[in-house]
Amino acid sequence: MSGTEDRVRVAIVDDHAIFRAGVRAELVAGVDVVGEADGVGDAVLLIARTSPEVVLLDVHMPDGGGVEVIRRVAEAAAQPDGPAPPRFLALSVSDDPEDVVSVIRAGARGYVTKTISGPDLIDAINRVHQGDAVFSPQLAGFVLDAFAGATADEQDDELDLLTPREQEVLRLIARGY
């Protein structure tokens, strides 16, 4: 990418200021950070004000966490003349299967843990921006396991939107490829 016009616009949402600062420092080489928020309400306002393309979203925050941010942004986008919602990439210390599945069900396109390197995080952001689903192999397995036994009535509409190729890639990631 040659100039800033080609760079993905990213918002960082996490309730820990020092973590946000560290993430921003890691991302500056590859994306444009348009703002930061430390909670649900501030995140919704930031997203409406700056129109990021991807939101890095902490799962656990006061007032509902990442799931609540996604829900409120989706509500705003559903209004007449509502803004196009960004894509969400969960960035969390938790690798608990319930956390992973809940944020994916809410609408996130991926989930990575805070042990990810800066270059890998930039790559994950770019992939989510392009429409890919991004998970570490273990986390992809949680998602697949959660939906493996679901009946057609139980399946989440958002996951049904994955293309056959994206589903294939998710299966391969879950197998460790």
Short mmCIF file of N, CA, C and O in Angstrom, two decimals, residues 2 14 25 27 31 37 47 73 78 96 107 120 139 158-159:
data_model
loop_
_atom_site.label_atom_id
_atom_site.label_comp_id
_atom_site.label_asym_id
_atom_site.label_seq_id
_atom_site.Cartn_x
_atom_site.Cartn_y
_atom_site.Cartn_z
N SER A 2 0.63 2.09 -0.94
CA SER A 2 1.53 3.21 -1.15
C SER A 2 1.22 4.40 -0.28
O SER A 2 2.11 5.01 0.29
N ASP A 14 -11.26 -0.58 23.72
CA ASP A 14 -10.77 -1.39 24.84
C ASP A 14 -10.82 -0.51 26.08
O ASP A 14 -10.54 0.69 26.01
N ALA A 25 0.38 1.94 18.71
CA ALA A 25 1.80 2.00 18.32
C ALA A 25 2.16 0.87 17.36
O ALA A 25 2.95 1.07 16.44
N LEU A 27 0.06 -0.62 15.27
CA LEU A 27 -0.71 -0.53 14.04
C LEU A 27 -0.30 0.61 13.11
O LEU A 27 -0.60 0.58 11.93
N VAL A 31 -2.00 0.63 9.23
CA VAL A 31 -3.39 1.07 9.10
C VAL A 31 -3.51 2.50 9.64
O VAL A 31 -2.60 2.99 10.30
N ALA A 37 -11.82 4.29 21.91
CA ALA A 37 -12.90 4.41 22.88
C ALA A 37 -12.66 3.42 24.00
O ALA A 37 -12.04 2.38 23.80
N ILE A 47 -17.70 5.36 16.48
CA ILE A 47 -17.97 4.70 15.20
C ILE A 47 -18.88 5.57 14.33
O ILE A 47 -18.63 5.73 13.13
N VAL A 73 -24.48 -0.70 17.20
CA VAL A 73 -24.08 -0.23 15.87
C VAL A 73 -25.00 -0.83 14.81
O VAL A 73 -25.41 -0.14 13.86
N ALA A 78 -29.51 -0.12 10.91
CA ALA A 78 -30.80 -0.60 10.42
C ALA A 78 -31.81 0.54 10.24
O ALA A 78 -32.84 0.34 9.60
N ASP A 96 -11.91 -18.20 25.81
CA ASP A 96 -13.02 -19.01 26.27
C ASP A 96 -13.99 -19.23 25.11
O ASP A 96 -14.39 -18.27 24.44
N GLY A 107 -21.95 -10.75 15.41
CA GLY A 107 -21.64 -10.18 14.10
C GLY A 107 -20.18 -9.90 13.82
O GLY A 107 -19.85 -9.36 12.76
N ASP A 120 0.93 -9.53 12.53
CA ASP A 120 -0.19 -10.46 12.35
C ASP A 120 -1.53 -9.76 12.58
O ASP A 120 -2.52 -10.07 11.92
N LEU A 139 -9.37 -21.17 18.01
CA LEU A 139 -10.62 -20.43 18.10
C LEU A 139 -11.56 -20.79 16.96
O LEU A 139 -12.77 -20.86 17.15
N GLU A 158 -25.70 -14.62 10.32
CA GLU A 158 -24.40 -14.02 9.97
C GLU A 158 -23.43 -15.08 9.48
O GLU A 158 -22.73 -14.88 8.49
N LEU A 159 -23.39 -16.22 10.14
CA LEU A 159 -22.49 -17.27 9.71
C LEU A 159 -22.96 -17.92 8.40
O LEU A 159 -22.16 -18.41 7.63
#
